[in-house]
Amino acid sequence: MTEMLTRPLGGSSIDASAVGLGTWAIGGWMWGGTDESESIAAIQASIDEGISLIDTAPAYGQGRAEEILGAAIRGRRDEVVLATKCGLVWHTTKGNRFFDFDGEPVHRYLGRESIVHEVEESLRRLGTDHIDLYITHWQDPTTPIEETVAALVQLREQGKIRAIGASNVSEQELRSYVATGELDAIQEEYSMIARDIETTLLPIARDAGVSTLSYSSLALGLLSGSMGPDRVFSGDDQRKGNPRFSLGNREKVARLMEAIDPVADAHAATKAQIVIAWTLQQPGITYSLCGARNPKQARENAAAGRLRLSDDDLTLIDAAVALHVNDLDA
């Protein structure tokens, strides 16, 4: 069996599985709740299947995802490249108000004192003494990037973090991070139907030796191959009412999935695995973060890290993407 693909993380000394586990859904918030025991089982199944990179954030359920992840990796910390984030805060009203959680404001703030507070909270919830990759979750226009990076460098010198990342950045923000010489990775949305960063952020990151973690590789499940036109979203599920999940879009995606069936059959793989493998073979994409809420999904995602698509496979898939999903509703 082909080994799980691993890749180096920026300029750090860290190697991580190319397929990573994303835990936004595990936090429950905007995903219609969570099942803690199933979530723990999903995390442990991911590790069993060779996934080392696991990404989380305090904002995923206001600490809930971090707590569940901490419970799941207890006794297995050395098998995990642990990524979490800072910058979405509810302990202070500094910075810019971003959204409300249970009626209370959450702000974007990346001031030094806030980062120092946040890292201690995350370490406590995760049950660890260090975070491998610490990422600014959303950018804070009220704090100079140089100040933010100086705080992160200090945490790295103290051994509390090992590498520095930034997420949801503009081109100018990325250039400012790169100018500090301290950035190891960016984390950005990227999938077959969200490719804007190919011409904006990816060239800058590649030139600077900065890794890219893609999130929403399966487009919140739209590209999973299992979301039919009759799917109904309920509760606080963010996909409810989202134009991207319109009936028309799901019909177009269904035609795309049918078109890539021959590739999936040739590799004895699922369509979701082909989508993840395609993502990992795009220039500049280092890691693909994929959510899993149960062990079956975790094992399916992990297997994609052992797939290697041929040039012919990629040509067929690219043609199908251009034909079927270049004009999805946003």
Short mmCIF file of C-alpha atoms in Angstrom, two decimals:
data_model
loop_
_atom_site.label_atom_id
_atom_site.label_comp_id
_atom_site.label_asym_id
_atom_site.label_seq_id
_atom_site.Cartn_x
_atom_site.Cartn_y
_atom_site.Cartn_z
CA MET A 1 0.00 0.00 0.00
CA THR A 2 1.22 3.50 -0.82
CA GLU A 3 2.33 5.44 2.24
CA MET A 4 0.48 8.48 3.57
CA LEU A 5 1.90 11.53 1.81
CA THR A 6 3.79 13.82 4.19
CA ARG A 7 5.24 17.26 3.53
CA PRO A 8 7.43 19.78 5.39
CA LEU A 9 5.74 22.73 7.08
CA GLY A 10 7.26 25.96 5.79
CA GLY A 11 10.67 26.72 7.23
CA SER A 12 10.03 24.79 10.43
CA SER A 13 11.45 21.36 11.24
CA ILE A 14 7.95 19.86 11.19
CA ASP A 15 6.69 17.23 8.76
CA ALA A 16 2.95 16.54 8.66
CA SER A 17 0.50 14.37 6.75
CA ALA A 18 -0.71 16.04 3.56
CA VAL A 19 -4.28 15.20 4.52
CA GLY A 20 -5.23 16.94 7.74
CA LEU A 21 -8.27 16.68 9.96
CA GLY A 22 -10.27 19.87 10.35
CA THR A 23 -12.41 20.11 13.49
CA TRP A 24 -14.82 22.99 12.84
CA ALA A 25 -17.76 20.60 12.59
CA ILE A 26 -16.60 18.78 15.72
CA GLY A 27 -17.12 22.02 17.64
CA GLY A 28 -20.78 21.86 16.63
CA TRP A 29 -21.20 25.60 16.10
CA MET A 30 -22.84 26.32 12.71
CA TRP A 31 -22.97 22.57 12.07
CA GLY A 32 -26.12 21.65 13.97
CA GLY A 33 -24.43 20.44 17.18
CA THR A 34 -21.88 17.74 17.91
CA ASP A 35 -21.64 14.21 19.30
CA GLU A 36 -18.60 14.13 21.59
CA SER A 37 -18.06 10.37 21.61
CA GLU A 38 -18.37 10.13 17.82
CA SER A 39 -16.04 13.10 17.44
CA ILE A 40 -13.39 11.53 19.67
CA ALA A 41 -13.69 8.29 17.72
CA ALA A 42 -13.26 10.24 14.45
CA ILE A 43 -10.10 11.92 15.72
CA GLN A 44 -8.60 8.67 16.95
CA ALA A 45 -9.49 6.89 13.69
CA SER A 46 -7.74 9.68 11.77
CA ILE A 47 -4.55 9.16 13.77
CA ASP A 48 -4.80 5.38 13.38
CA GLU A 49 -4.98 5.86 9.60
CA GLY A 50 -1.85 8.00 9.40
CA ILE A 51 -3.20 11.54 9.70
CA SER A 52 -0.88 13.56 11.91
CA LEU A 53 -2.02 17.11 11.07
CA ILE A 54 -5.07 18.14 13.10
CA ASP A 55 -6.42 21.68 12.92
CA THR A 56 -8.74 23.37 15.40
CA ALA A 57 -9.55 26.81 16.83
CA PRO A 58 -11.03 28.36 19.97
CA ALA A 59 -13.85 29.81 17.86
CA TYR A 60 -15.13 26.34 16.97
CA GLY A 61 -17.82 26.27 19.65
CA GLN A 62 -15.99 28.70 21.96
CA GLY A 63 -13.41 26.15 23.01
CA ARG A 64 -15.56 23.04 22.54
CA ALA A 65 -13.58 21.63 19.61
CA GLU A 66 -10.28 22.18 21.46
CA GLU A 67 -11.61 20.40 24.54
CA ILE A 68 -12.84 17.42 22.51
CA LEU A 69 -9.55 17.26 20.62
CA GLY A 70 -7.59 17.44 23.87
CA ALA A 71 -9.54 14.48 25.24
CA ALA A 72 -9.05 12.51 22.02
CA ILE A 73 -5.25 12.92 21.84
CA ARG A 74 -4.56 12.27 25.51
CA GLY A 75 -1.71 9.75 25.55
CA ARG A 76 -1.10 10.24 21.80
CA ARG A 77 0.19 13.82 21.71
CA ASP A 78 3.48 12.78 20.08
CA GLU A 79 1.57 11.38 17.08
CA VAL A 80 -0.07 14.70 16.27
CA VAL A 81 1.00 17.92 14.56
CA LEU A 82 -1.38 20.21 16.41
CA ALA A 83 -2.59 23.43 14.80
CA THR A 84 -4.85 25.94 16.52
CA LYS A 85 -5.55 29.62 16.19
CA CYS A 86 -5.84 33.01 17.85
CA GLY A 87 -7.49 36.30 17.06
CA LEU A 88 -11.24 35.66 17.45
CA VAL A 89 -11.85 36.68 21.03
CA TRP A 90 -14.65 37.13 23.55
CA HIS A 91 -12.58 38.02 26.64
CA THR A 92 -12.06 41.60 25.41
CA THR A 93 -13.86 44.14 23.24
CA LYS A 94 -10.68 45.46 21.66
CA GLY A 95 -10.29 45.22 17.90
CA ASN A 96 -13.24 44.95 15.51
CA ARG A 97 -16.57 43.31 16.32
CA PHE A 98 -16.92 40.37 13.90
CA PHE A 99 -20.03 38.39 14.86
CA ASP A 100 -22.15 37.37 17.85
CA PHE A 101 -22.08 33.96 19.56
CA ASP A 102 -25.11 33.19 21.74
CA GLY A 103 -25.88 36.90 21.77
CA GLU A 104 -22.39 37.94 22.89
CA PRO A 105 -19.89 39.76 20.64
CA VAL A 106 -16.78 38.11 19.22
CA HIS A 107 -14.01 40.47 18.11
CA ARG A 108 -11.07 40.19 15.75
CA TYR A 109 -8.08 41.20 17.84
CA LEU A 110 -4.40 40.26 17.58
CA GLY A 111 -2.77 42.50 20.14
CA ARG A 112 0.15 41.04 22.08
CA GLU A 113 -1.57 40.76 25.48
CA SER A 114 -4.55 39.03 23.93
CA ILE A 115 -2.41 36.45 22.12
CA VAL A 116 -0.55 35.69 25.36
CA HIS A 117 -3.92 35.12 27.07
CA GLU A 118 -5.30 33.02 24.21
CA VAL A 119 -2.37 30.65 23.95
CA GLU A 120 -2.62 29.74 27.63
CA GLU A 121 -6.35 29.04 27.26
CA SER A 122 -5.74 26.82 24.23
CA LEU A 123 -2.91 24.92 25.91
CA ARG A 124 -5.22 24.25 28.86
CA ARG A 125 -8.14 23.08 26.75
CA LEU A 126 -5.90 20.91 24.56
CA GLY A 127 -4.06 19.41 27.52
CA THR A 128 -0.61 20.07 26.09
CA ASP A 129 2.43 22.22 26.78
CA HIS A 130 2.99 23.30 23.17
CA ILE A 131 1.17 23.99 19.91
CA ASP A 132 2.94 22.94 16.72
CA LEU A 133 1.38 25.54 14.41
CA TYR A 134 -0.24 28.68 15.83
CA ILE A 135 -2.33 30.57 13.30
CA THR A 136 -3.91 34.02 13.32
CA HIS A 137 -7.51 33.07 12.50
CA TRP A 138 -8.84 36.30 10.98
CA GLN A 139 -6.85 39.47 10.53
CA ASP A 140 -7.15 42.51 12.82
CA PRO A 141 -6.74 45.87 11.05
CA THR A 142 -6.34 47.64 14.41
CA THR A 143 -3.04 45.90 15.23
CA PRO A 144 0.12 46.11 13.08
CA ILE A 145 1.13 42.71 11.74
CA GLU A 146 4.64 43.35 13.01
CA GLU A 147 3.32 43.55 16.58
CA THR A 148 1.34 40.35 16.16
CA VAL A 149 4.30 38.47 14.70
CA ALA A 150 6.62 39.75 17.48
CA ALA A 151 4.24 38.21 20.05
CA LEU A 152 4.18 34.92 18.15
CA VAL A 153 7.97 34.84 17.86
CA GLN A 154 8.20 35.34 21.62
CA LEU A 155 5.85 32.39 22.18
CA ARG A 156 8.02 30.31 19.86
CA GLU A 157 11.14 31.27 21.79
CA GLN A 158 9.37 30.21 25.00
CA GLY A 159 8.59 26.80 23.45
CA LYS A 160 4.84 27.30 23.59
CA ILE A 161 4.50 27.18 19.80
CA ARG A 162 6.76 25.74 17.11
CA ALA A 163 5.62 27.42 13.88
CA ILE A 164 3.67 30.52 12.84
CA GLY A 165 0.71 30.70 10.46
CA ALA A 166 -1.88 33.17 9.21
CA SER A 167 -5.36 32.58 7.84
CA ASN A 168 -7.86 34.54 5.77
CA VAL A 169 -5.32 37.09 4.59
CA SER A 170 -5.34 39.62 1.78
CA GLU A 171 -2.44 39.84 -0.63
CA GLN A 172 -1.07 42.88 1.20
CA GLU A 173 -1.41 41.21 4.59
CA LEU A 174 0.41 38.15 3.29
CA ARG A 175 3.22 40.33 1.94
CA SER A 176 3.50 41.99 5.36
CA TYR A 177 3.71 38.61 7.10
CA VAL A 178 6.30 37.38 4.60
CA ALA A 179 8.37 40.53 5.13
CA THR A 180 8.90 39.57 8.78
CA GLY A 181 10.68 36.38 7.69
CA GLU A 182 8.81 34.39 10.35
CA LEU A 183 5.77 32.98 8.52
CA ASP A 184 5.64 29.21 7.95
CA ALA A 185 2.12 28.69 6.60
CA ILE A 186 -1.13 30.21 5.46
CA GLN A 187 -4.53 28.57 5.77
CA GLU A 188 -7.07 29.54 3.10
CA GLU A 189 -10.23 28.27 1.45
CA TYR A 190 -9.47 26.28 -1.69
CA SER A 191 -11.37 23.67 -3.65
CA MET A 192 -12.48 22.78 -7.17
CA ILE A 193 -15.12 25.50 -6.86
CA ALA A 194 -13.09 28.12 -4.93
CA ARG A 195 -9.81 28.73 -6.75
CA ASP A 196 -9.24 32.48 -6.39
CA ILE A 197 -6.00 32.08 -4.43
CA GLU A 198 -4.31 30.45 -7.44
CA THR A 199 -3.64 33.92 -8.86
CA THR A 200 -3.41 35.91 -5.63
CA LEU A 201 -1.94 34.26 -2.54
CA LEU A 202 -0.36 31.05 -3.83
CA PRO A 203 2.35 32.70 -5.97
CA ILE A 204 3.44 34.85 -3.02
CA ALA A 205 3.48 31.88 -0.63
CA ARG A 206 5.38 29.62 -3.04
CA ASP A 207 8.05 32.26 -3.69
CA ALA A 208 8.53 32.72 0.08
CA GLY A 209 8.66 29.00 0.93
CA VAL A 210 5.41 29.32 2.89
CA SER A 211 3.18 26.24 3.05
CA THR A 212 -0.53 26.42 2.27
CA LEU A 213 -3.18 24.55 4.22
CA SER A 214 -6.38 24.46 2.18
CA TYR A 215 -9.64 24.39 4.10
CA SER A 216 -13.07 23.43 2.79
CA SER A 217 -11.44 21.12 0.25
CA LEU A 218 -14.79 19.32 -0.03
CA ALA A 219 -16.64 22.67 -0.01
CA LEU A 220 -18.50 21.98 3.25
CA GLY A 221 -19.58 18.61 1.88
CA LEU A 222 -20.79 19.85 -1.51
CA LEU A 223 -17.95 17.97 -3.22
CA SER A 224 -18.17 14.87 -1.03
CA GLY A 225 -20.06 12.89 -3.66
CA SER A 226 -22.78 12.08 -1.15
CA MET A 227 -24.80 15.31 -1.04
CA GLY A 228 -27.80 14.84 -3.30
CA PRO A 229 -30.34 17.45 -4.43
CA ASP A 230 -32.79 16.29 -1.76
CA ARG A 231 -30.54 17.06 1.21
CA VAL A 232 -32.21 19.28 3.85
CA PHE A 233 -30.24 21.50 6.25
CA SER A 234 -31.68 22.39 9.64
CA GLY A 235 -30.96 24.26 12.87
CA ASP A 236 -27.89 26.51 12.81
CA ASP A 237 -26.28 24.57 9.93
CA GLN A 238 -24.49 27.27 7.95
CA ARG A 239 -25.41 25.58 4.67
CA LYS A 240 -29.11 26.35 5.18
CA GLY A 241 -29.99 29.17 2.80
CA ASN A 242 -26.41 29.36 1.43
CA PRO A 243 -26.61 30.05 -2.34
CA ARG A 244 -23.71 27.67 -2.92
CA PHE A 245 -25.98 24.82 -1.79
CA SER A 246 -28.85 25.73 -4.11
CA LEU A 247 -30.62 22.97 -5.98
CA GLY A 248 -29.08 24.18 -9.23
CA ASN A 249 -25.57 24.04 -7.81
CA ARG A 250 -26.08 20.57 -6.40
CA GLU A 251 -27.31 19.36 -9.78
CA LYS A 252 -24.18 20.77 -11.47
CA VAL A 253 -21.95 19.16 -8.86
CA ALA A 254 -23.77 15.86 -9.38
CA ARG A 255 -22.81 16.02 -13.07
CA LEU A 256 -19.19 16.72 -12.09
CA MET A 257 -19.20 13.72 -9.77
CA GLU A 258 -20.55 11.54 -12.55
CA ALA A 259 -17.80 12.75 -14.87
CA ILE A 260 -15.02 11.81 -12.44
CA ASP A 261 -16.51 8.38 -11.75
CA PRO A 262 -14.07 6.66 -14.15
CA VAL A 263 -11.10 8.04 -12.18
CA ALA A 264 -12.62 6.89 -8.91
CA ASP A 265 -13.29 3.44 -10.35
CA ALA A 266 -9.75 3.15 -11.69
CA HIS A 267 -8.32 3.84 -8.23
CA ALA A 268 -10.98 1.87 -6.34
CA ALA A 269 -11.64 5.14 -4.53
CA THR A 270 -14.62 7.26 -3.56
CA LYS A 271 -15.36 10.53 -5.31
CA ALA A 272 -14.45 12.47 -2.16
CA GLN A 273 -11.04 10.80 -2.10
CA ILE A 274 -10.44 11.80 -5.72
CA VAL A 275 -11.40 15.40 -4.91
CA ILE A 276 -8.95 15.49 -1.98
CA ALA A 277 -6.16 13.87 -4.01
CA TRP A 278 -6.75 16.38 -6.83
CA THR A 279 -6.50 19.22 -4.31
CA LEU A 280 -3.16 17.96 -3.02
CA GLN A 281 -1.72 17.81 -6.54
CA GLN A 282 -2.49 21.46 -7.32
CA PRO A 283 0.59 23.72 -7.46
CA GLY A 284 1.20 25.43 -4.14
CA ILE A 285 -1.26 23.41 -2.06
CA THR A 286 0.70 21.66 0.70
CA TYR A 287 -2.05 20.24 2.90
CA SER A 288 -5.76 19.57 2.53
CA LEU A 289 -7.85 19.93 5.69
CA CYS A 290 -10.95 17.74 5.68
CA GLY A 291 -13.64 17.51 8.30
CA ALA A 292 -14.83 14.20 9.74
CA ARG A 293 -17.58 13.67 12.31
CA ASN A 294 -17.32 9.89 12.57
CA PRO A 295 -14.67 7.17 12.05
CA LYS A 296 -16.00 6.19 8.60
CA GLN A 297 -15.50 9.71 7.27
CA ALA A 298 -12.08 9.89 8.93
CA ARG A 299 -10.88 6.69 7.30
CA GLU A 300 -12.21 7.76 3.92
CA ASN A 301 -10.37 11.10 4.10
CA ALA A 302 -7.12 9.50 5.24
CA ALA A 303 -7.08 7.06 2.33
CA ALA A 304 -6.93 10.04 -0.05
CA GLY A 305 -3.43 10.74 1.25
CA ARG A 306 -2.31 7.43 -0.24
CA LEU A 307 -3.68 8.16 -3.72
CA ARG A 308 -1.50 9.42 -6.55
CA LEU A 309 -3.38 10.70 -9.59
CA SER A 310 -1.80 10.44 -13.05
CA ASP A 311 -1.48 13.29 -15.53
CA ASP A 312 -4.32 11.73 -17.53
CA ASP A 313 -6.48 11.64 -14.38
CA LEU A 314 -5.80 15.30 -13.72
CA THR A 315 -6.55 16.28 -17.33
CA LEU A 316 -9.91 14.49 -17.21
CA ILE A 317 -10.82 16.06 -13.86
CA ASP A 318 -9.79 19.57 -14.92
CA ALA A 319 -11.93 19.30 -18.05
CA ALA A 320 -14.91 18.14 -15.99
CA VAL A 321 -14.47 21.00 -13.51
CA ALA A 322 -14.32 23.54 -16.35
CA LEU A 323 -17.42 22.08 -17.99
CA HIS A 324 -19.68 21.60 -14.98
CA VAL A 325 -18.85 23.92 -12.08
CA ASN A 326 -17.18 27.06 -13.39
CA ASP A 327 -20.43 29.00 -13.04
CA LEU A 328 -21.81 27.98 -9.65
CA ASP A 329 -23.86 30.45 -7.66
CA ALA A 330 -21.70 31.93 -4.91
#
